[in-house]
Coordinates of N, CA, C and O and ligand atoms in Angstrom, one line a residue:
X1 N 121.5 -13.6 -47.8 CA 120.9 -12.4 -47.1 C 121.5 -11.1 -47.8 O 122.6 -11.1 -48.1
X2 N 120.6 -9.9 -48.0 CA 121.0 -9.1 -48.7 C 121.0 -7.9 -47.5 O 120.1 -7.6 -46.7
X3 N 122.6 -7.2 -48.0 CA 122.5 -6.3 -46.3 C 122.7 -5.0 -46.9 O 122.9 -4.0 -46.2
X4 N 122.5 -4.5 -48.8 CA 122.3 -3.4 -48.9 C 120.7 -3.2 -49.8 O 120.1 -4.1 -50.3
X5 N 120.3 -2.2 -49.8 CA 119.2 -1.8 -50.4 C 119.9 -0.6 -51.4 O 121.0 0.0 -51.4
X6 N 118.4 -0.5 -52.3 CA 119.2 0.9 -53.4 C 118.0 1.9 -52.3 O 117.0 1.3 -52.0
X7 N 118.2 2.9 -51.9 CA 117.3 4.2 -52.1 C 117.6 5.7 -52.7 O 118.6 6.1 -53.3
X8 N 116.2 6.5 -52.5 CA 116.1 7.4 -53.2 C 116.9 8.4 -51.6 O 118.0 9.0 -51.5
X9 N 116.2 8.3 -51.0 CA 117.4 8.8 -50.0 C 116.3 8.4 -48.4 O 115.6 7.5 -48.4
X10 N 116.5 9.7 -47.0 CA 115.9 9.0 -46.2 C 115.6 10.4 -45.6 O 116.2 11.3 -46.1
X11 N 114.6 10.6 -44.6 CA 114.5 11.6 -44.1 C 114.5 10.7 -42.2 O 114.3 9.5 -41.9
X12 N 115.0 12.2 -41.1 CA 115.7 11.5 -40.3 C 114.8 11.3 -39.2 O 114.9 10.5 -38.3
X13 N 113.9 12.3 -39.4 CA 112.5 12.6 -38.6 C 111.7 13.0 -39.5 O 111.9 14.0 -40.3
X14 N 110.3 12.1 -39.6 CA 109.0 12.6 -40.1 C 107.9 12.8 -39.2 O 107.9 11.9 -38.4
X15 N 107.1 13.5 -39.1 CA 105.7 13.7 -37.9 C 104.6 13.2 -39.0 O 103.5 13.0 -38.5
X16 N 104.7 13.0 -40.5 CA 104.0 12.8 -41.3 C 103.9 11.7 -42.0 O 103.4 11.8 -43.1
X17 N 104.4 10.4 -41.5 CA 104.3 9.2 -42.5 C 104.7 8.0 -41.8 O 105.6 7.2 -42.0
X18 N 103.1 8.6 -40.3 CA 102.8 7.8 -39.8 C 103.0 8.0 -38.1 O 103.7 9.0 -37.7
X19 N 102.5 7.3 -37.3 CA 102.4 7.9 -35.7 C 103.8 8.1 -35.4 O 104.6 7.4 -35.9
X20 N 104.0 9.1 -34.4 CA 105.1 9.4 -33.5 C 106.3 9.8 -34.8 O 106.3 9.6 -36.1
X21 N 107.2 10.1 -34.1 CA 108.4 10.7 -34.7 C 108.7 9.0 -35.6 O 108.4 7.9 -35.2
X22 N 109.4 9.6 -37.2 CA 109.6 8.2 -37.3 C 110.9 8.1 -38.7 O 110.8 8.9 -39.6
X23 N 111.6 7.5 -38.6 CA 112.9 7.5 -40.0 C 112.1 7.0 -41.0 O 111.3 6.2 -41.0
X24 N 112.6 7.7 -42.1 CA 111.6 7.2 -43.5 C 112.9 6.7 -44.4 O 114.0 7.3 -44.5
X25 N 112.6 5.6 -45.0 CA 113.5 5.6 -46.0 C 113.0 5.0 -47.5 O 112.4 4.0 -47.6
X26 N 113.4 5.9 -48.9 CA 112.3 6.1 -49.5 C 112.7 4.9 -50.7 O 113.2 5.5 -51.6
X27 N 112.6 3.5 -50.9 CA 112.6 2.8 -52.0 C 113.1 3.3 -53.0 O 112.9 4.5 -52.8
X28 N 114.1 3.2 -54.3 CA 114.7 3.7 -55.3 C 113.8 2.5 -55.9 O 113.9 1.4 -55.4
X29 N 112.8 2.9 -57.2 CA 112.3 2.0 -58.1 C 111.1 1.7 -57.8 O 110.5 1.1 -56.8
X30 N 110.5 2.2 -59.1 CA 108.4 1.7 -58.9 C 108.2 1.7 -60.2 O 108.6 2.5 -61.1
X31 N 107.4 0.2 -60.3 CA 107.0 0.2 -61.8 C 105.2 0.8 -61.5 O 104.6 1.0 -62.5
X32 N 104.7 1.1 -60.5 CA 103.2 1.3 -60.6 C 102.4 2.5 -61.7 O 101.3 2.5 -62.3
X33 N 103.5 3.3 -61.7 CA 103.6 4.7 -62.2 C 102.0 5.3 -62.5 O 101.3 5.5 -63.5
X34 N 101.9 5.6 -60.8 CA 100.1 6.0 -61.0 C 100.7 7.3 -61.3 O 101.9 7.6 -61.3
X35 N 99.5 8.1 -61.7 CA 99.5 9.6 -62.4 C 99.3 10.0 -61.3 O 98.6 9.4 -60.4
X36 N 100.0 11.5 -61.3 CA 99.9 12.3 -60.3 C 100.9 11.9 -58.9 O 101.0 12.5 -57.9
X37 N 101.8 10.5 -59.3 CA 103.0 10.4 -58.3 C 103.3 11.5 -57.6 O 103.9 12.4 -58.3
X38 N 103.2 11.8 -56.5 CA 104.7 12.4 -55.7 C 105.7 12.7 -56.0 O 106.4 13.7 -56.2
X39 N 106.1 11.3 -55.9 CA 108.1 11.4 -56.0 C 108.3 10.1 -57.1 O 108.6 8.9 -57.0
X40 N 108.1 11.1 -58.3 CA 108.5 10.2 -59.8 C 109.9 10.1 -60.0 O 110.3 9.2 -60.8
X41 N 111.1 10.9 -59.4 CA 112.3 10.9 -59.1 C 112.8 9.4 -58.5 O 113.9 9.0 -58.4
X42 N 111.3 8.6 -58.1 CA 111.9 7.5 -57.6 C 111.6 6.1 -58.4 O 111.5 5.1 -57.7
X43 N 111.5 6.1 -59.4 CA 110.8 5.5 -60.7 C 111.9 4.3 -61.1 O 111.7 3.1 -61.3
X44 N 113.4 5.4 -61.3 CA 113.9 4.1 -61.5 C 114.6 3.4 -61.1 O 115.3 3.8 -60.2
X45 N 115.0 2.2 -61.6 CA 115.3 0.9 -61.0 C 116.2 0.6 -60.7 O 116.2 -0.3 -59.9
X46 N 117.6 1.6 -61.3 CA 118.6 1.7 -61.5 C 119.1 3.2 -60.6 O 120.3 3.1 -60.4
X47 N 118.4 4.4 -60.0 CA 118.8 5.9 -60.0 C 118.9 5.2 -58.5 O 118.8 4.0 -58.3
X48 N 118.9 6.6 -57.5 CA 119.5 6.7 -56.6 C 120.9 5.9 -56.2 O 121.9 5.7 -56.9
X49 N 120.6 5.4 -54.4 CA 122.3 4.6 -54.3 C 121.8 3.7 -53.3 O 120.7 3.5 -52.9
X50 N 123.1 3.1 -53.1 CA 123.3 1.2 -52.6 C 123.8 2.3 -50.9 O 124.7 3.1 -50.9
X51 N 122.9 2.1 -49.9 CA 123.0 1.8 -48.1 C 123.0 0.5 -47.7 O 122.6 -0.6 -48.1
X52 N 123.7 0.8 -46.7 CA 123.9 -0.6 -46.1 C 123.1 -0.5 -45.2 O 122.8 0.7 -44.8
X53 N 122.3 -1.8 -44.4 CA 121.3 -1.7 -43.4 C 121.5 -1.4 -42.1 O 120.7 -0.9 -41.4
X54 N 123.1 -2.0 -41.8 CA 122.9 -1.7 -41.0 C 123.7 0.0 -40.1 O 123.8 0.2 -38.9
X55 N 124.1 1.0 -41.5 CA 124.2 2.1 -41.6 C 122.7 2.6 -41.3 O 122.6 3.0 -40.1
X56 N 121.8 2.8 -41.8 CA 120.8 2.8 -41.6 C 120.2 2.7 -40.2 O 119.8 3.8 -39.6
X57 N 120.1 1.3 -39.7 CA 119.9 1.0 -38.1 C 120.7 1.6 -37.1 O 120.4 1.8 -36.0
X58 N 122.0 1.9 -37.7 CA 123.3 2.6 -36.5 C 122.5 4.1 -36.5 O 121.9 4.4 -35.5
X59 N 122.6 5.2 -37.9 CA 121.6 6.3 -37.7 C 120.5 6.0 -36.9 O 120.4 7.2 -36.4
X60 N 119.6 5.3 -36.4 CA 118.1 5.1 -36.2 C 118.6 5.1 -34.5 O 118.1 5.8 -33.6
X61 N 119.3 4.4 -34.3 CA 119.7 4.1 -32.6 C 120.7 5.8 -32.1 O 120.7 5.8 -30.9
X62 N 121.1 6.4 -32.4 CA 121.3 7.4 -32.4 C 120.2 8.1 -32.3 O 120.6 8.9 -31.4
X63 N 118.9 8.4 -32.6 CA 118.1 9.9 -32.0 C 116.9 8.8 -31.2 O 115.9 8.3 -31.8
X64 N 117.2 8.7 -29.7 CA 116.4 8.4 -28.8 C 114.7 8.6 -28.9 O 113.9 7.7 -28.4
X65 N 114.3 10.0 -29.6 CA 113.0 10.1 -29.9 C 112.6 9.4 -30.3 O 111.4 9.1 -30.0
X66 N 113.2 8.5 -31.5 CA 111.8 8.0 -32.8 C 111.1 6.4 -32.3 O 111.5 5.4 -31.6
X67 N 110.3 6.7 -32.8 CA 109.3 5.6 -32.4 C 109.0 4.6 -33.5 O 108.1 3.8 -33.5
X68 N 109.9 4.8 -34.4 CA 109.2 4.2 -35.6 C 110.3 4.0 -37.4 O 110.8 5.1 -37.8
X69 N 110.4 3.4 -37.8 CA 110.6 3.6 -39.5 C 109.5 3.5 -40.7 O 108.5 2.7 -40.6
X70 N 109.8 4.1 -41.5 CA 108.7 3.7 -42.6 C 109.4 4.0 -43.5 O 110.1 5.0 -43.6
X71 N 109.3 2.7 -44.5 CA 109.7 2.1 -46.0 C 108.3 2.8 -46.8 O 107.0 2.5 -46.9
X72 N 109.2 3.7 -47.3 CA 108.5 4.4 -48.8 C 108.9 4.3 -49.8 O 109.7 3.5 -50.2
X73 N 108.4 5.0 -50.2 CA 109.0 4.8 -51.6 C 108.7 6.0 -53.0 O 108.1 7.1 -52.9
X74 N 109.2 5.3 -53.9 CA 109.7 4.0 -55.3 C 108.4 2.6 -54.4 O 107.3 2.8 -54.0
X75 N 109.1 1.6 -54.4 CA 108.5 0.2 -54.3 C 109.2 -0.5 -53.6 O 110.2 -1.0 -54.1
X76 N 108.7 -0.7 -52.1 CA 109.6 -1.6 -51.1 C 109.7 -3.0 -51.9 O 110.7 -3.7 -52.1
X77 N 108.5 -3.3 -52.4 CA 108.0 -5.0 -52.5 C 108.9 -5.2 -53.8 O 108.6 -6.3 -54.3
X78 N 109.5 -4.7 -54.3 CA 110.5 -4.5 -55.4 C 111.6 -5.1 -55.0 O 112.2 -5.8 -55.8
X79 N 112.2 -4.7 -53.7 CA 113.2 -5.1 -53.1 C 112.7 -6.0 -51.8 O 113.0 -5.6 -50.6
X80 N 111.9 -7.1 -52.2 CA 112.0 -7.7 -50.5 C 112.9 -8.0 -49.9 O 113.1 -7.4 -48.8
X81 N 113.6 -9.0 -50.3 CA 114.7 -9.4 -49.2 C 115.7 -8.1 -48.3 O 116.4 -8.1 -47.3
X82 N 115.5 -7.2 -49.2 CA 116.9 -6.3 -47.9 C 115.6 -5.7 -47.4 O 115.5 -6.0 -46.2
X83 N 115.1 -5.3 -47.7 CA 113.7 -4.3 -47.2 C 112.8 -5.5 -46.0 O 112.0 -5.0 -45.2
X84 N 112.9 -6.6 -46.2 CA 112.4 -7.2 -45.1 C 113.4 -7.6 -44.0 O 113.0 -8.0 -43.0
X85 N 115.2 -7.3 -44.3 CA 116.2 -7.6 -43.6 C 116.4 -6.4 -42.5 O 117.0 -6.4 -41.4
X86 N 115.5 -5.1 -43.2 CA 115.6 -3.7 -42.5 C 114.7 -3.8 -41.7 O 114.9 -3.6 -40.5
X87 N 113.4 -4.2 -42.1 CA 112.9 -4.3 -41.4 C 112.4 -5.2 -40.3 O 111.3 -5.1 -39.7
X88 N 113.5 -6.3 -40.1 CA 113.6 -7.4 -39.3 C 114.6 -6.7 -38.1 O 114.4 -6.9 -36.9
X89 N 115.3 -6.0 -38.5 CA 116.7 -5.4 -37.8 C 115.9 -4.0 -37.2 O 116.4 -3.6 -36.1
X90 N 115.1 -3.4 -37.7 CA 113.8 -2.3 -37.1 C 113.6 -2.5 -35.8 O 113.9 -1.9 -34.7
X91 N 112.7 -3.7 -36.2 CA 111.4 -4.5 -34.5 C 112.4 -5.0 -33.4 O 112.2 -4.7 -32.3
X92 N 113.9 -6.0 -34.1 CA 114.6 -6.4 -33.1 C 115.1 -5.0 -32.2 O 115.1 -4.7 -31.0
X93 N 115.5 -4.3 -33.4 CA 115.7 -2.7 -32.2 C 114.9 -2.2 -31.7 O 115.4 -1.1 -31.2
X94 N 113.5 -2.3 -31.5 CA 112.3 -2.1 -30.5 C 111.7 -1.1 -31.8 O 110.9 -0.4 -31.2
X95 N 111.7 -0.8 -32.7 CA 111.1 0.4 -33.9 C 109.6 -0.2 -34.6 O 109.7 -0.9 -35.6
X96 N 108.6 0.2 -34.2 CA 107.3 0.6 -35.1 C 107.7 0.3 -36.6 O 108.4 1.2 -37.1
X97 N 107.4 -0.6 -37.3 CA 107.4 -0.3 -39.0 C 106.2 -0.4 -39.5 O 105.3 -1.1 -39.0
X98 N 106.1 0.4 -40.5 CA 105.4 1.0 -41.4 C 105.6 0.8 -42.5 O 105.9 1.9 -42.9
X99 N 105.6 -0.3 -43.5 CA 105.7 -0.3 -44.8 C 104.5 0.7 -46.1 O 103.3 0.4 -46.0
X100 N 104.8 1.6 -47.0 CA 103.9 1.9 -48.1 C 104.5 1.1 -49.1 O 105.7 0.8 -49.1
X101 N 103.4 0.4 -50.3 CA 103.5 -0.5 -51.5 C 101.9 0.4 -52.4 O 100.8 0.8 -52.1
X102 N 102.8 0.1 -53.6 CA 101.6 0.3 -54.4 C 100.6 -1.0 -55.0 O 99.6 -0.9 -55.5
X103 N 101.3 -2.3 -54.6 CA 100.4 -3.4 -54.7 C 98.9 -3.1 -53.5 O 98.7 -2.2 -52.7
X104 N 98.2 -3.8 -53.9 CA 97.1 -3.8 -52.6 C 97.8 -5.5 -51.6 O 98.6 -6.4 -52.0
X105 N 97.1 -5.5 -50.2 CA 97.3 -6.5 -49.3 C 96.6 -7.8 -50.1 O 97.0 -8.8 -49.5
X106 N 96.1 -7.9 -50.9 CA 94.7 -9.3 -51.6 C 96.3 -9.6 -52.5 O 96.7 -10.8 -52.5
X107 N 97.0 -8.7 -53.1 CA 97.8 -9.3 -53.9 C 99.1 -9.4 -53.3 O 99.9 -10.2 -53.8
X108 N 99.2 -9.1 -52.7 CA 100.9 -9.4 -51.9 C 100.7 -10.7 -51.7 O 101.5 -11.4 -52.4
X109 N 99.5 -11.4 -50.8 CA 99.2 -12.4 -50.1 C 98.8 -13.6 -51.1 O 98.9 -14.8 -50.7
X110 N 98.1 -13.2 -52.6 CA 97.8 -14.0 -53.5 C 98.7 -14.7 -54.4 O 98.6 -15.7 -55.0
X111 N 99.8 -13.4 -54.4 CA 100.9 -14.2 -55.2 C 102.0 -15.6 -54.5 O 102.8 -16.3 -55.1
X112 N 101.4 -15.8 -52.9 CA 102.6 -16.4 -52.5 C 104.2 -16.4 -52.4 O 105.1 -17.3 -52.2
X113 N 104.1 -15.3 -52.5 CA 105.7 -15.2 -52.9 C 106.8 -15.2 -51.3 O 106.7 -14.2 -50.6
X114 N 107.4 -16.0 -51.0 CA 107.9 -15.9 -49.8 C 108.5 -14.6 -49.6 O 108.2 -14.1 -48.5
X115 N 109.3 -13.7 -50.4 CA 109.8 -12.8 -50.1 C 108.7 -11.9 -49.5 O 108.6 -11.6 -48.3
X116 N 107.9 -11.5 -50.3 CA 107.0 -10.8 -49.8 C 106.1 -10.6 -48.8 O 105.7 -9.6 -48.1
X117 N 105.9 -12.3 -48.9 CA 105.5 -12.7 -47.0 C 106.1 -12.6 -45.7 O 105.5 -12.7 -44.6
X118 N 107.3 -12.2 -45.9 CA 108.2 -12.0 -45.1 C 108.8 -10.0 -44.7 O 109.0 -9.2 -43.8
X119 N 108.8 -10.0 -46.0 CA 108.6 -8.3 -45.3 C 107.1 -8.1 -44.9 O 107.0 -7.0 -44.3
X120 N 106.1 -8.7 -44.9 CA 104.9 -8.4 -44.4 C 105.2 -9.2 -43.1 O 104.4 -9.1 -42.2
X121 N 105.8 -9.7 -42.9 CA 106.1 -10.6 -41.2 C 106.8 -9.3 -40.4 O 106.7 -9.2 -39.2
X122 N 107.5 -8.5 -41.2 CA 108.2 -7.5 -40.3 C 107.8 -6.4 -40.4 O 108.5 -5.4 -40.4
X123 N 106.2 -6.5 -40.6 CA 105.6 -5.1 -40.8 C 104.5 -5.0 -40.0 O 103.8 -5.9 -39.8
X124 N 104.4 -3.1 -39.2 CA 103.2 -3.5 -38.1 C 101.9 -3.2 -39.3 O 100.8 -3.8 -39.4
X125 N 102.5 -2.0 -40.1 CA 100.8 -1.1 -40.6 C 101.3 -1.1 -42.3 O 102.2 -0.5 -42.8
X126 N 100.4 -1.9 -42.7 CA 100.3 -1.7 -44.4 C 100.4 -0.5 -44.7 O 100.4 0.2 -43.7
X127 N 100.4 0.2 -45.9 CA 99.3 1.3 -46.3 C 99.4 0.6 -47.8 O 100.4 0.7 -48.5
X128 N 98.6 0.2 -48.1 CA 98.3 -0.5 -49.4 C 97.5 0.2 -50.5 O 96.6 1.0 -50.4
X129 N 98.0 -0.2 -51.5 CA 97.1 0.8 -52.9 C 98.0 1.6 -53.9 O 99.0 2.2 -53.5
X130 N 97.6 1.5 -55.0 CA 98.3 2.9 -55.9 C 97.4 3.9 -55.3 O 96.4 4.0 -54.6
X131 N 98.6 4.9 -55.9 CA 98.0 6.3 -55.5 C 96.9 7.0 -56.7 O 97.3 7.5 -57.7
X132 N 95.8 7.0 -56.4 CA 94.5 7.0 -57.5 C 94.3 8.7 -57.0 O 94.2 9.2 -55.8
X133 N 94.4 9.3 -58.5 CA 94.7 11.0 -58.3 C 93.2 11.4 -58.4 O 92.9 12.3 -57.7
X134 N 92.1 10.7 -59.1 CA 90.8 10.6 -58.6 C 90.1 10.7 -57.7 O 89.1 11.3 -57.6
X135 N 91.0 9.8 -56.4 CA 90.3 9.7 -55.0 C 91.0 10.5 -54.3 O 90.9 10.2 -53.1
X136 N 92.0 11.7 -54.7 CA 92.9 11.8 -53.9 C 92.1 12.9 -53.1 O 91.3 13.6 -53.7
X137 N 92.5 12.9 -51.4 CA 91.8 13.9 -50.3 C 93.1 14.4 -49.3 O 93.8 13.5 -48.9
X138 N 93.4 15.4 -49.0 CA 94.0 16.0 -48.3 C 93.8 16.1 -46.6 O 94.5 16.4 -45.6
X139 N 92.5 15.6 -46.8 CA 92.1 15.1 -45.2 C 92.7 14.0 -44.8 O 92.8 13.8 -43.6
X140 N 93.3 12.9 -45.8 CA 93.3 11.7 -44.8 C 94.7 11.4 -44.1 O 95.8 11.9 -44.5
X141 N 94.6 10.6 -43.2 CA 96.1 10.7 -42.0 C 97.0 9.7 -43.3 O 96.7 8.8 -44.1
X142 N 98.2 10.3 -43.0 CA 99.0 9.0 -43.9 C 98.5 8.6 -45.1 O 99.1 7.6 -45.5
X143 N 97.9 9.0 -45.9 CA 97.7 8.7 -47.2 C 97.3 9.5 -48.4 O 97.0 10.7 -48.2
X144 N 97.3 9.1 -49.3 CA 97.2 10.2 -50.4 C 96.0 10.2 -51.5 O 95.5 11.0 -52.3
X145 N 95.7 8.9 -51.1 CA 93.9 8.6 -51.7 C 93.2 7.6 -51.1 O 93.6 6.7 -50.4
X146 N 91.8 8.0 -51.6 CA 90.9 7.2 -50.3 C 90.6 6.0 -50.8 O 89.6 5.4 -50.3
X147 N 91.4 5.4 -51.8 CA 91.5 4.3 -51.6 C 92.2 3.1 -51.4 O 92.0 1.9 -51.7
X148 N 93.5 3.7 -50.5 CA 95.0 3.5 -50.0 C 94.1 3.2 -48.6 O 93.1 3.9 -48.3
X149 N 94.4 1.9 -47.7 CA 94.2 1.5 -46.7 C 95.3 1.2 -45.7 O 96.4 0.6 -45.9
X150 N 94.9 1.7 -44.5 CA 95.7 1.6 -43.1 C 95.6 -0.1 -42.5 O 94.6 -0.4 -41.8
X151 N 96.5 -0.8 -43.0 CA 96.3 -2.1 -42.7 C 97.0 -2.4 -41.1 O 98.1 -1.8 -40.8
X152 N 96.3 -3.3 -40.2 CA 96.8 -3.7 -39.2 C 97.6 -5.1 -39.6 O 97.0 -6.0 -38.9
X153 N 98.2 -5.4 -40.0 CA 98.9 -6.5 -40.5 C 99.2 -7.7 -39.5 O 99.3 -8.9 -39.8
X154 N 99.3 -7.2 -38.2 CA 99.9 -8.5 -37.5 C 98.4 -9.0 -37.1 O 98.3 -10.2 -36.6
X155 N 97.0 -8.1 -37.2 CA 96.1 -8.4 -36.9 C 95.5 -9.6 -37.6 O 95.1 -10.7 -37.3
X156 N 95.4 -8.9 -38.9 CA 95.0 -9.4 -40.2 C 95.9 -11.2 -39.8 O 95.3 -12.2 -39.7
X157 N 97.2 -10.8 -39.8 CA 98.1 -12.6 -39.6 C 97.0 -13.4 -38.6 O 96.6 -14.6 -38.6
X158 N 96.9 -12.5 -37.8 CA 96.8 -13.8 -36.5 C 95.0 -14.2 -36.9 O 94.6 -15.3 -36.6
X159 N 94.4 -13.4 -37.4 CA 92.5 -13.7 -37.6 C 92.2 -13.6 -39.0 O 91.1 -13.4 -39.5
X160 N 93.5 -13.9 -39.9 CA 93.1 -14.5 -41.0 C 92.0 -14.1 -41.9 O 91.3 -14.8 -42.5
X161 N 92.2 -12.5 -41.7 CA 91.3 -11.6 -42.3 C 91.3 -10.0 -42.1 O 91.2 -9.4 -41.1
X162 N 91.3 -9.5 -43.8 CA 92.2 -8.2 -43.2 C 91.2 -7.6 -41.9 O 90.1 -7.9 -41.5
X163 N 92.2 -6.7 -41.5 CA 91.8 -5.5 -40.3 C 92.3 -4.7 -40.3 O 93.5 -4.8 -40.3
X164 N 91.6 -3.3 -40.5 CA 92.2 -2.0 -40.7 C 92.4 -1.8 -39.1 O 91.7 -2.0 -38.0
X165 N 93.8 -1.1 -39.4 CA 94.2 -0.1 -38.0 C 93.0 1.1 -37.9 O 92.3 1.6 -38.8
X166 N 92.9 1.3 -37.0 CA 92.0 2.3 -36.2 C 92.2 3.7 -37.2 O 91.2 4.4 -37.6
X167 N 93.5 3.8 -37.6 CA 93.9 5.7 -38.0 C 92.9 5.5 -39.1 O 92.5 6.7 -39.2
X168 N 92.3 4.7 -40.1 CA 91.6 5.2 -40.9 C 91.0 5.9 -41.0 O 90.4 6.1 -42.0
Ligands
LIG1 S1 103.4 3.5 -56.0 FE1 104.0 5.4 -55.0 S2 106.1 5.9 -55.9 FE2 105.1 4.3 -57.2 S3 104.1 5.5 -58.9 FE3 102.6 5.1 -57.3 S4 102.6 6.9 -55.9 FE4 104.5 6.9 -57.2

């Protein structure tokens, strides 16, 4: 079991990356390297630093408001095992997760990779896709191009076919 993660760092309340108040914590490491990234500071594989999870979860239980975490990034799916350990230790503490990846959902689920199936076990809402500077729209909730999808994930598990969450 892996009980630290690298990140780029965390913000402690967001109103923006994703419903209700929510802890973000941003992935250290992305090989996707769409054009027009955001936060290319989080690229490599090696930069930022080593948190422990359950530093992390002790911050999170401290501010009564939040409703929620979301794994950003760099590349959660980079790091499954602690990033699915966080987010196992999330839901047990009653917290909304929200994972972002620059894979799409067709390929998380095609590679078979247990690791990966398993941070998608402790995930409520995908947001799946590179970030395509092409499609990119400033209108849409949570995302940065329109062709990044709002996945309902536990839905998709149980009917065995994706289903977009409503915020689309
Ligand atoms: S997946 Fe996200 S962090 Fe990685 S290059 Fe694309 S936009 Fe940047």
């Amino acid at each position: 079991m892996t009980s630290q993660i690298r990140i780029a760092g965390v913000v402690k309340e967001s109103i923006v990356d994703g419903p209700g108040i929510r802890f973000v914590v941003f992935a250290q490491g992305c090989h996707h390297h769409c054009e027009g990234c955001h936060n290319p500071a989080t690229h490599d594989l090696s930069g930022g630093h080593l948190v422990s999870i359950d530093t992390i979860i002790a911050e999170m239980k401290k501010n009564p408001l939040l409703d929620g975490i979301t794994l950003s990034g760099g590349e959660p799916f980079l790091q499954p095992e602690g990033f699915s350990e966080l987010a196992k230790c999330a839901q047990a503490a009653g917290f909304h997760v929200i994972t972002y990846t620059g894979y799409t959902f067709e390929t998380l689920l095609a590679k078979k990779d247990q690791r990966w199936l398993r941070l998608l076990r402790y995930t409520d809402l995908l947001v799946d896709g590179r970030f395509e500077e092409e499609q990119k729209s400033l209108l849409l909730k949570f995302r940065g191009s329109k062709n990044q999808r709002i996945i309902d994930v536990n839905q998709s598990q149980l009917k065995n076919k994706l289903i977009l969450s409503k915020m689309n």
